[in-house]
Amino acid sequence: MKAIVQTGPRSVETQERERPTPDPDEVLVKVHTAGLCGSDAHAYKYDGGYEWIPIPRIMGHEYAGEVVAAGADVETFAAGDKIVEEPIHDCGNCLQCKNGQPNVCQNFSITGMHRDGAYAEYVTVEPQHLHAVPDAVPLRHAAITEPTSIATRAVLEQSVTTPGDDVLVEGPGPIGVLVAAVADSLGANVAVSGLDQDAQYRLPLLEELGIETINTQSEDLGDRADAFTDGSGFDVVFDSTGHHTGIGTAVDYVRKGGQVVVVGIPNDASEVTLTSVVRGEVEVNTSYGSTWTNFEQALRLMERGEIAVDRILDTSYSADDPATAFEAFLDSETCKPVFQFAE
């Protein structure tokens, strides 16, 4: 089978690999579409805390496909079922898992990192990690269920966002765009801030989705924030930049009594002056990964057509030229690229 394999830092190639055979407790999935996200890009560059991944490795963790064979012990899925996988597998036994926090499991493993992933024509997986894709959701759309589930967790569970709230999302990467889309579907008034590099593609994409944008390198964020919120500050600010300065900016522009939710993961230490946070009773929360419920929330949003997946999924790349997709993503020339493995 065809597979995209990382062979070194900033080095990927398409190889022929043997098609995997499912164990009795696994299913064999024919991959239809697989997405490329920020963590894949860090893994590709071999930086940002992803230097531990064994190489060579078949990459890819967000995908949709069809079950083509089921092991003898599998009862929940059968050939022909359309599925998506929760790629972060929890252990079920640690304190966090027992407390209902499997997304922060102490002993987690990730498809495409700890084990070969879904940038391939076929992948095997245990059925407890799978979700059925609704008939109304095309497999191409379902391929971004995982990043959408991260956004649903951030907005619907980890934030206090309600209809009519003024919301700022910092950073128009894939997660930031999806956070903005989920908040918009909730009825919030959403603005997304970005940089000059985002003006080429990502900020115009958001504007096409009806979401206001702010280029902080050509516009004054303070002036735009005052105009957007009538001078009161944002009710909720999501920091999805993954940059160490993001939380400081969030604190500067959230209103008193508002909330900051950190979604991006910075690698460097952040400096935040807490005086205004304490005096303003600003809540600072975080959001990491997603749970079973968040996956189902994401699929329901897609099923109801409440987020414009067809527009967010902007570019399909050939699995025969994977480096082009990674470099385009790193250059902000695309927002949510995907590899197409089947028609």
mmCIF file of C-alpha atoms in Angstrom:
data_model
loop_
_atom_site.group_PDB
_atom_site.id
_atom_site.type_symbol
_atom_site.label_atom_id
_atom_site.label_comp_id
_atom_site.label_asym_id
_atom_site.label_seq_id
_atom_site.Cartn_x
_atom_site.Cartn_y
_atom_site.Cartn_z
ATOM 1 C CA MET A 1 0.000 0.000 0.000
ATOM 2 C CA LYS A 2 1.010 3.641 -0.429
ATOM 3 C CA ALA A 3 2.113 5.432 2.757
ATOM 4 C CA ILE A 4 3.603 8.822 3.659
ATOM 5 C CA VAL A 5 6.624 8.169 5.852
ATOM 6 C CA GLN A 6 8.716 10.635 7.811
ATOM 7 C CA THR A 7 12.351 9.725 7.251
ATOM 8 C CA GLY A 8 14.041 12.617 9.046
ATOM 9 C CA PRO A 9 13.630 16.265 10.081
ATOM 10 C CA ARG A 10 11.734 18.065 7.302
ATOM 11 C CA SER A 11 11.965 14.900 5.226
ATOM 12 C CA VAL A 12 8.956 12.856 4.104
ATOM 13 C CA GLU A 13 8.542 10.429 1.250
ATOM 14 C CA THR A 14 5.921 8.167 -0.224
ATOM 15 C CA GLN A 15 6.757 4.506 0.210
ATOM 16 C CA GLU A 16 5.195 1.171 -0.555
ATOM 17 C CA ARG A 17 4.378 -0.657 2.670
ATOM 18 C CA GLU A 18 2.710 -3.975 3.348
ATOM 19 C CA ARG A 19 -1.008 -3.671 4.009
ATOM 20 C CA PRO A 20 -1.634 -4.352 7.711
ATOM 21 C CA THR A 21 -3.654 -7.356 8.856
ATOM 22 C CA PRO A 22 -6.126 -6.741 11.694
ATOM 23 C CA ASP A 23 -5.827 -8.700 14.926
ATOM 24 C CA PRO A 24 -8.993 -10.456 16.179
ATOM 25 C CA ASP A 25 -9.874 -7.341 18.215
ATOM 26 C CA GLU A 26 -9.179 -4.835 15.409
ATOM 27 C CA VAL A 27 -10.742 -3.576 12.201
ATOM 28 C CA LEU A 28 -9.007 -2.798 8.926
ATOM 29 C CA VAL A 29 -9.892 0.661 7.634
ATOM 30 C CA LYS A 30 -9.474 1.921 4.090
ATOM 31 C CA VAL A 31 -8.452 5.543 4.527
ATOM 32 C CA HIS A 32 -10.399 8.018 2.416
ATOM 33 C CA THR A 33 -9.057 11.419 3.492
ATOM 34 C CA ALA A 34 -6.460 12.437 6.087
ATOM 35 C CA GLY A 35 -5.843 15.943 7.390
ATOM 36 C CA LEU A 36 -2.654 17.859 8.111
ATOM 37 C CA CYS A 37 -2.499 19.944 11.277
ATOM 38 C CA GLY A 38 -0.077 21.938 13.395
ATOM 39 C CA SER A 39 1.166 18.941 15.344
ATOM 40 C CA ASP A 40 1.884 17.122 12.070
ATOM 41 C CA ALA A 41 3.859 20.173 10.960
ATOM 42 C CA HIS A 42 5.883 20.181 14.190
ATOM 43 C CA ALA A 43 6.523 16.466 13.756
ATOM 44 C CA TYR A 44 7.597 17.129 10.160
ATOM 45 C CA LYS A 45 10.058 19.789 11.324
ATOM 46 C CA TYR A 46 11.007 17.575 14.265
ATOM 47 C CA ASP A 47 10.697 20.433 16.748
ATOM 48 C CA GLY A 48 8.245 21.882 19.243
ATOM 49 C CA GLY A 49 8.441 18.913 21.590
ATOM 50 C CA TYR A 50 7.900 16.276 18.903
ATOM 51 C CA GLU A 51 11.528 15.207 18.655
ATOM 52 C CA TRP A 52 10.772 11.967 20.516
ATOM 53 C CA ILE A 53 8.794 10.402 17.651
ATOM 54 C CA PRO A 54 10.567 7.296 16.311
ATOM 55 C CA ILE A 55 11.670 7.669 12.695
ATOM 56 C CA PRO A 56 10.822 6.263 10.196
ATOM 57 C CA ARG A 57 7.130 6.553 10.996
ATOM 58 C CA ILE A 58 3.944 6.566 8.913
ATOM 59 C CA MET A 59 2.441 9.907 9.869
ATOM 60 C CA GLY A 60 -1.166 11.046 10.240
ATOM 61 C CA HIS A 61 -3.728 11.022 13.033
ATOM 62 C CA GLU A 62 -6.852 12.777 11.759
ATOM 63 C CA TYR A 63 -8.719 10.877 9.076
ATOM 64 C CA ALA A 64 -11.942 9.291 7.901
ATOM 65 C CA GLY A 65 -12.393 5.991 6.147
ATOM 66 C CA GLU A 66 -14.401 2.833 5.666
ATOM 67 C CA VAL A 67 -14.118 -0.465 7.486
ATOM 68 C CA VAL A 68 -13.202 -3.182 4.987
ATOM 69 C CA ALA A 69 -12.620 -6.082 7.386
ATOM 70 C CA ALA A 70 -13.272 -6.830 11.042
ATOM 71 C CA GLY A 71 -11.451 -9.236 13.338
ATOM 72 C CA ALA A 72 -13.279 -12.261 14.695
ATOM 73 C CA ASP A 73 -13.823 -10.663 18.112
ATOM 74 C CA VAL A 74 -15.215 -7.351 16.815
ATOM 75 C CA GLU A 75 -18.968 -6.902 17.237
ATOM 76 C CA THR A 76 -19.494 -3.137 17.034
ATOM 77 C CA PHE A 77 -18.322 -2.406 13.477
ATOM 78 C CA ALA A 78 -18.515 -4.285 10.193
ATOM 79 C CA ALA A 79 -17.332 -3.954 6.613
ATOM 80 C CA GLY A 80 -18.906 -0.936 4.941
ATOM 81 C CA ASP A 81 -19.170 1.214 8.082
ATOM 82 C CA LYS A 82 -17.857 4.762 7.717
ATOM 83 C CA ILE A 83 -15.713 5.824 10.652
ATOM 84 C CA VAL A 84 -13.355 8.327 12.245
ATOM 85 C CA GLU A 85 -10.794 7.491 14.900
ATOM 86 C CA GLU A 86 -10.010 9.165 18.198
ATOM 87 C CA PRO A 87 -6.241 9.143 17.694
ATOM 88 C CA ILE A 88 -5.287 9.800 21.313
ATOM 89 C CA HIS A 89 -5.744 6.459 23.049
ATOM 90 C CA ASP A 90 -6.085 6.649 26.824
ATOM 91 C CA CYS A 91 -5.087 3.874 29.218
ATOM 92 C CA GLY A 92 -8.360 3.809 31.172
ATOM 93 C CA ASN A 93 -6.529 3.089 34.426
ATOM 94 C CA CYS A 94 -4.707 6.227 35.581
ATOM 95 C CA LEU A 95 -6.136 8.818 37.987
ATOM 96 C CA GLN A 96 -7.172 11.139 35.168
ATOM 97 C CA CYS A 97 -8.958 8.403 33.225
ATOM 98 C CA LYS A 98 -10.804 7.269 36.343
ATOM 99 C CA ASN A 99 -11.790 10.885 37.027
ATOM 100 C CA GLY A 100 -13.336 11.275 33.573
ATOM 101 C CA GLN A 101 -10.381 13.167 32.084
ATOM 102 C CA PRO A 102 -9.089 10.749 29.430
ATOM 103 C CA ASN A 103 -7.856 13.645 27.286
ATOM 104 C CA VAL A 104 -5.098 14.226 29.855
ATOM 105 C CA CYS A 105 -4.332 10.540 30.450
ATOM 106 C CA GLN A 106 -0.918 9.933 32.000
ATOM 107 C CA ASN A 107 -0.195 7.019 29.671
ATOM 108 C CA PHE A 108 -1.743 8.118 26.371
ATOM 109 C CA SER A 109 -0.518 7.134 22.931
ATOM 110 C CA ILE A 110 -1.158 8.844 19.602
ATOM 111 C CA THR A 111 -1.784 7.340 16.190
ATOM 112 C CA GLY A 112 0.869 8.500 13.751
ATOM 113 C CA MET A 113 3.357 9.190 16.526
ATOM 114 C CA HIS A 114 3.570 6.307 18.979
ATOM 115 C CA ARG A 115 2.412 3.909 16.239
ATOM 116 C CA ASP A 116 2.082 4.063 12.470
ATOM 117 C CA GLY A 117 -0.666 6.388 11.386
ATOM 118 C CA ALA A 118 -3.254 7.157 8.765
ATOM 119 C CA TYR A 119 -1.247 8.773 5.975
ATOM 120 C CA ALA A 120 -1.672 5.452 4.240
ATOM 121 C CA GLU A 121 -4.215 3.572 2.196
ATOM 122 C CA TYR A 122 -5.040 1.268 5.116
ATOM 123 C CA VAL A 123 -4.769 1.338 8.899
ATOM 124 C CA THR A 124 -5.787 -1.057 11.683
ATOM 125 C CA VAL A 125 -7.440 0.129 14.891
ATOM 126 C CA GLU A 126 -9.350 -1.246 17.862
ATOM 127 C CA PRO A 127 -13.072 -0.414 17.590
ATOM 128 C CA GLN A 128 -13.392 1.345 20.963
ATOM 129 C CA HIS A 129 -11.501 4.263 19.412
ATOM 130 C CA LEU A 130 -13.931 4.656 16.496
ATOM 131 C CA HIS A 131 -17.006 6.793 15.899
ATOM 132 C CA ALA A 132 -19.612 6.123 13.235
ATOM 133 C CA VAL A 133 -19.868 8.889 10.647
ATOM 134 C CA PRO A 134 -23.462 10.064 10.007
ATOM 135 C CA ASP A 135 -24.804 9.408 6.521
ATOM 136 C CA ALA A 136 -25.154 13.145 5.898
ATOM 137 C CA VAL A 137 -21.441 13.792 6.467
ATOM 138 C CA PRO A 138 -19.107 13.062 3.510
ATOM 139 C CA LEU A 139 -15.931 11.225 4.445
ATOM 140 C CA ARG A 140 -13.884 14.142 3.127
ATOM 141 C CA HIS A 141 -15.594 16.397 5.683
ATOM 142 C CA ALA A 142 -15.382 13.819 8.458
ATOM 143 C CA ALA A 143 -11.596 13.798 8.091
ATOM 144 C CA ILE A 144 -11.413 16.942 10.240
ATOM 145 C CA THR A 145 -13.597 15.590 13.041
ATOM 146 C CA GLU A 146 -10.585 15.406 15.369
ATOM 147 C CA PRO A 147 -9.540 19.083 15.124
ATOM 148 C CA THR A 148 -13.200 20.089 15.198
ATOM 149 C CA SER A 149 -13.579 18.106 18.425
ATOM 150 C CA ILE A 150 -10.714 20.124 19.912
ATOM 151 C CA ALA A 151 -12.658 23.264 19.027
ATOM 152 C CA THR A 152 -15.937 21.950 20.446
ATOM 153 C CA ARG A 153 -14.194 21.137 23.720
ATOM 154 C CA ALA A 154 -12.619 24.593 23.905
ATOM 155 C CA VAL A 155 -15.838 26.465 23.132
ATOM 156 C CA LEU A 156 -18.643 24.271 24.468
ATOM 157 C CA GLU A 157 -16.984 22.815 27.573
ATOM 158 C CA GLN A 158 -13.964 24.829 28.631
ATOM 159 C CA SER A 159 -15.360 28.295 27.960
ATOM 160 C CA VAL A 160 -18.390 30.241 29.169
ATOM 161 C CA THR A 161 -19.248 31.481 25.669
ATOM 162 C CA THR A 162 -22.949 32.194 25.145
ATOM 163 C CA PRO A 163 -24.946 33.636 22.230
ATOM 164 C CA GLY A 164 -24.268 37.344 21.812
ATOM 165 C CA ASP A 165 -20.869 37.306 23.519
ATOM 166 C CA ASP A 166 -18.009 39.250 21.977
ATOM 167 C CA VAL A 167 -15.261 36.712 21.326
ATOM 168 C CA LEU A 168 -11.683 37.135 20.132
ATOM 169 C CA VAL A 169 -9.769 34.178 18.724
ATOM 170 C CA GLU A 170 -6.028 34.773 18.490
ATOM 171 C CA GLY A 171 -4.347 32.854 15.686
ATOM 172 C CA PRO A 172 -6.016 31.715 12.428
ATOM 173 C CA GLY A 173 -4.412 28.295 12.186
ATOM 174 C CA PRO A 174 -6.685 25.264 11.736
ATOM 175 C CA ILE A 175 -7.659 25.117 15.417
ATOM 176 C CA GLY A 176 -8.225 28.870 15.602
ATOM 177 C CA VAL A 177 -10.407 28.812 12.492
ATOM 178 C CA LEU A 178 -12.450 25.911 13.886
ATOM 179 C CA VAL A 179 -12.765 27.561 17.317
ATOM 180 C CA ALA A 180 -14.071 30.665 15.561
ATOM 181 C CA ALA A 181 -16.489 28.566 13.489
ATOM 182 C CA VAL A 182 -17.860 26.742 16.539
ATOM 183 C CA ALA A 183 -18.240 29.986 18.517
ATOM 184 C CA ASP A 184 -19.961 31.562 15.511
ATOM 185 C CA SER A 185 -22.354 28.597 15.278
ATOM 186 C CA LEU A 186 -23.213 29.215 18.921
ATOM 187 C CA GLY A 187 -24.299 32.766 18.098
ATOM 188 C CA ALA A 188 -21.289 34.657 19.436
ATOM 189 C CA ASN A 189 -19.897 37.770 17.753
ATOM 190 C CA VAL A 190 -16.458 36.563 16.690
ATOM 191 C CA ALA A 191 -13.279 38.303 15.578
ATOM 192 C CA VAL A 192 -10.020 36.545 14.710
ATOM 193 C CA SER A 193 -6.613 38.201 14.931
ATOM 194 C CA GLY A 194 -3.618 37.261 12.817
ATOM 195 C CA LEU A 195 -0.417 38.524 11.237
ATOM 196 C CA ASP A 196 0.764 39.656 7.805
ATOM 197 C CA GLN A 197 1.525 36.046 6.858
ATOM 198 C CA ASP A 198 -2.136 35.195 7.444
ATOM 199 C CA ALA A 199 -3.386 37.966 5.155
ATOM 200 C CA GLN A 200 -2.525 35.888 2.098
ATOM 201 C CA TYR A 201 -5.055 33.138 2.729
ATOM 202 C CA ARG A 202 -6.328 32.509 6.240
ATOM 203 C CA LEU A 203 -7.804 35.897 7.129
ATOM 204 C CA PRO A 204 -9.634 36.171 3.768
ATOM 205 C CA LEU A 205 -10.973 32.649 4.350
ATOM 206 C CA LEU A 206 -12.461 33.726 7.676
ATOM 207 C CA GLU A 207 -14.001 36.793 6.073
ATOM 208 C CA GLU A 208 -15.652 34.526 3.499
ATOM 209 C CA LEU A 209 -17.133 32.636 6.450
ATOM 210 C CA GLY A 210 -18.605 35.905 7.743
ATOM 211 C CA ILE A 211 -16.139 36.265 10.606
ATOM 212 C CA GLU A 212 -14.428 39.601 11.241
ATOM 213 C CA THR A 213 -10.629 39.636 11.103
ATOM 214 C CA ILE A 214 -7.848 41.835 12.487
ATOM 215 C CA ASN A 215 -4.325 41.972 11.070
ATOM 216 C CA THR A 216 -2.391 43.082 14.142
ATOM 217 C CA GLN A 217 0.646 44.077 12.073
ATOM 218 C CA SER A 218 -1.273 46.578 9.961
ATOM 219 C CA GLU A 219 -4.071 47.549 12.351
ATOM 220 C CA ASP A 220 -4.153 48.600 15.993
ATOM 221 C CA LEU A 221 -5.680 45.726 17.950
ATOM 222 C CA GLY A 222 -6.697 48.062 20.767
ATOM 223 C CA ASP A 223 -8.660 50.348 18.443
ATOM 224 C CA ARG A 224 -10.363 47.422 16.731
ATOM 225 C CA ALA A 225 -11.160 45.781 20.071
ATOM 226 C CA ASP A 226 -12.722 48.987 21.382
ATOM 227 C CA ALA A 227 -14.835 49.346 18.250
ATOM 228 C CA PHE A 228 -15.910 45.688 18.339
ATOM 229 C CA THR A 229 -16.840 45.653 22.042
ATOM 230 C CA ASP A 230 -17.906 49.290 22.573
ATOM 231 C CA GLY A 231 -14.843 49.744 24.736
ATOM 232 C CA SER A 232 -15.670 47.064 27.297
ATOM 233 C CA GLY A 233 -13.277 44.325 26.156
ATOM 234 C CA PHE A 234 -14.019 40.823 24.912
ATOM 235 C CA ASP A 235 -16.177 38.497 26.965
ATOM 236 C CA VAL A 236 -14.002 35.528 26.010
ATOM 237 C CA VAL A 237 -10.570 35.384 24.384
ATOM 238 C CA PHE A 238 -9.246 32.114 22.964
ATOM 239 C CA ASP A 239 -5.474 31.978 22.542
ATOM 240 C CA SER A 240 -4.812 29.500 19.762
ATOM 241 C CA THR A 241 -1.505 31.006 18.661
ATOM 242 C CA GLY A 242 0.821 28.519 20.328
ATOM 243 C CA HIS A 243 3.099 31.537 20.893
ATOM 244 C CA HIS A 244 4.388 32.558 24.307
ATOM 245 C CA THR A 245 3.044 36.104 23.912
ATOM 246 C CA GLY A 246 -0.502 34.971 23.162
ATOM 247 C CA ILE A 247 -1.778 34.767 26.725
ATOM 248 C CA GLY A 248 -0.423 38.232 27.522
ATOM 249 C CA THR A 249 -2.355 39.691 24.606
ATOM 250 C CA ALA A 250 -5.461 37.802 25.695
ATOM 251 C CA VAL A 251 -5.231 39.266 29.195
ATOM 252 C CA ASP A 252 -4.849 42.765 27.734
ATOM 253 C CA TYR A 253 -8.074 42.603 25.731
ATOM 254 C CA VAL A 254 -10.468 40.522 27.822
ATOM 255 C CA ARG A 255 -13.022 42.473 29.837
ATOM 256 C CA LYS A 256 -13.211 42.539 33.617
ATOM 257 C CA GLY A 257 -15.052 39.412 34.699
ATOM 258 C CA GLY A 258 -14.301 37.810 31.338
ATOM 259 C CA GLN A 259 -12.481 34.618 30.465
ATOM 260 C CA VAL A 260 -9.275 33.605 28.705
ATOM 261 C CA VAL A 261 -9.007 30.068 27.309
ATOM 262 C CA VAL A 262 -5.555 28.909 26.207
ATOM 263 C CA VAL A 263 -5.811 26.320 23.421
ATOM 264 C CA GLY A 264 -2.464 26.676 21.647
ATOM 265 C CA ILE A 265 0.623 25.169 23.254
ATOM 266 C CA PRO A 266 3.614 27.546 23.506
ATOM 267 C CA ASN A 267 7.084 26.080 23.758
ATOM 268 C CA ASP A 268 8.651 29.100 25.445
ATOM 269 C CA ALA A 269 7.890 30.600 28.848
ATOM 270 C CA SER A 270 5.100 33.192 28.906
ATOM 271 C CA GLU A 271 5.226 36.413 30.886
ATOM 272 C CA VAL A 272 1.862 37.636 32.143
ATOM 273 C CA THR A 273 1.174 40.540 34.491
ATOM 274 C CA LEU A 274 -1.481 39.199 36.830
ATOM 275 C CA THR A 275 -2.520 42.510 38.394
ATOM 276 C CA SER A 276 -5.373 43.119 35.955
ATOM 277 C CA VAL A 277 -6.309 39.433 36.004
ATOM 278 C CA VAL A 278 -6.779 39.427 39.777
ATOM 279 C CA ARG A 279 -8.372 42.857 40.067
ATOM 280 C CA GLY A 280 -10.667 42.124 37.165
ATOM 281 C CA GLU A 281 -11.545 38.598 38.333
ATOM 282 C CA VAL A 282 -10.589 37.292 34.917
ATOM 283 C CA GLU A 283 -10.870 33.527 34.664
ATOM 284 C CA VAL A 284 -7.950 31.820 32.927
ATOM 285 C CA ASN A 285 -8.685 28.313 31.692
ATOM 286 C CA THR A 286 -7.043 25.836 29.333
ATOM 287 C CA SER A 287 -8.322 23.301 26.844
ATOM 288 C CA TYR A 288 -6.423 20.249 25.635
ATOM 289 C CA GLY A 289 -7.407 17.568 23.191
ATOM 290 C CA SER A 290 -10.914 16.168 23.282
ATOM 291 C CA THR A 291 -13.105 13.390 24.619
ATOM 292 C CA TRP A 292 -15.659 10.964 23.229
ATOM 293 C CA THR A 293 -18.398 13.543 23.804
ATOM 294 C CA ASN A 294 -16.482 16.237 21.939
ATOM 295 C CA PHE A 295 -16.088 13.946 18.910
ATOM 296 C CA GLU A 296 -19.830 13.364 18.882
ATOM 297 C CA GLN A 297 -20.461 17.113 19.218
ATOM 298 C CA ALA A 298 -18.209 17.723 16.225
ATOM 299 C CA LEU A 299 -19.984 15.117 14.104
ATOM 300 C CA ARG A 300 -23.384 16.572 15.021
ATOM 301 C CA LEU A 301 -22.258 20.077 14.019
ATOM 302 C CA MET A 302 -21.174 18.711 10.646
ATOM 303 C CA GLU A 303 -24.361 16.698 10.272
ATOM 304 C CA ARG A 304 -26.474 19.820 10.845
ATOM 305 C CA GLY A 305 -24.326 21.901 8.514
ATOM 306 C CA GLU A 306 -23.524 24.430 11.228
ATOM 307 C CA ILE A 307 -19.891 24.856 10.210
ATOM 308 C CA ALA A 308 -18.692 25.380 6.641
ATOM 309 C CA VAL A 309 -16.460 22.326 6.433
ATOM 310 C CA ASP A 310 -16.374 22.384 2.637
ATOM 311 C CA ARG A 311 -14.761 25.843 2.759
ATOM 312 C CA ILE A 312 -12.424 25.198 5.680
ATOM 313 C CA LEU A 313 -11.188 22.046 3.932
ATOM 314 C CA ASP A 314 -9.533 24.111 1.292
ATOM 315 C CA THR A 315 -6.898 22.073 -0.517
ATOM 316 C CA SER A 316 -6.312 18.435 -1.420
ATOM 317 C CA TYR A 317 -2.731 17.326 -1.961
ATOM 318 C CA SER A 318 -1.366 14.263 -3.660
ATOM 319 C CA ALA A 319 0.039 11.581 -1.403
ATOM 320 C CA ASP A 320 2.806 11.268 -3.991
ATOM 321 C CA ASP A 321 4.160 14.730 -3.135
ATOM 322 C CA PRO A 322 3.689 15.169 0.624
ATOM 323 C CA ALA A 323 6.465 17.718 1.147
ATOM 324 C CA THR A 324 4.551 20.258 -0.952
ATOM 325 C CA ALA A 325 1.597 20.061 1.435
ATOM 326 C CA PHE A 326 3.759 20.495 4.530
ATOM 327 C CA GLU A 327 5.663 23.452 3.121
ATOM 328 C CA ALA A 328 2.476 25.167 1.918
ATOM 329 C CA PHE A 329 0.986 24.755 5.385
ATOM 330 C CA LEU A 330 4.091 26.147 7.082
ATOM 331 C CA ASP A 331 4.049 29.132 4.708
ATOM 332 C CA SER A 332 0.376 29.837 5.618
ATOM 333 C CA GLU A 333 -0.643 29.279 2.000
ATOM 334 C CA THR A 334 -3.393 26.929 3.135
ATOM 335 C CA CYS A 335 -5.419 26.440 6.291
ATOM 336 C CA LYS A 336 -6.630 22.858 6.365
ATOM 337 C CA PRO A 337 -4.900 20.740 3.709
ATOM 338 C CA VAL A 338 -5.773 17.076 3.299
ATOM 339 C CA PHE A 339 -4.363 14.039 1.547
ATOM 340 C CA GLN A 340 -6.834 12.088 -0.553
ATOM 341 C CA PHE A 341 -6.253 8.327 -0.548
ATOM 342 C CA ALA A 342 -9.528 7.098 -2.064
ATOM 343 C CA GLU A 343 -12.370 8.397 -4.208
#
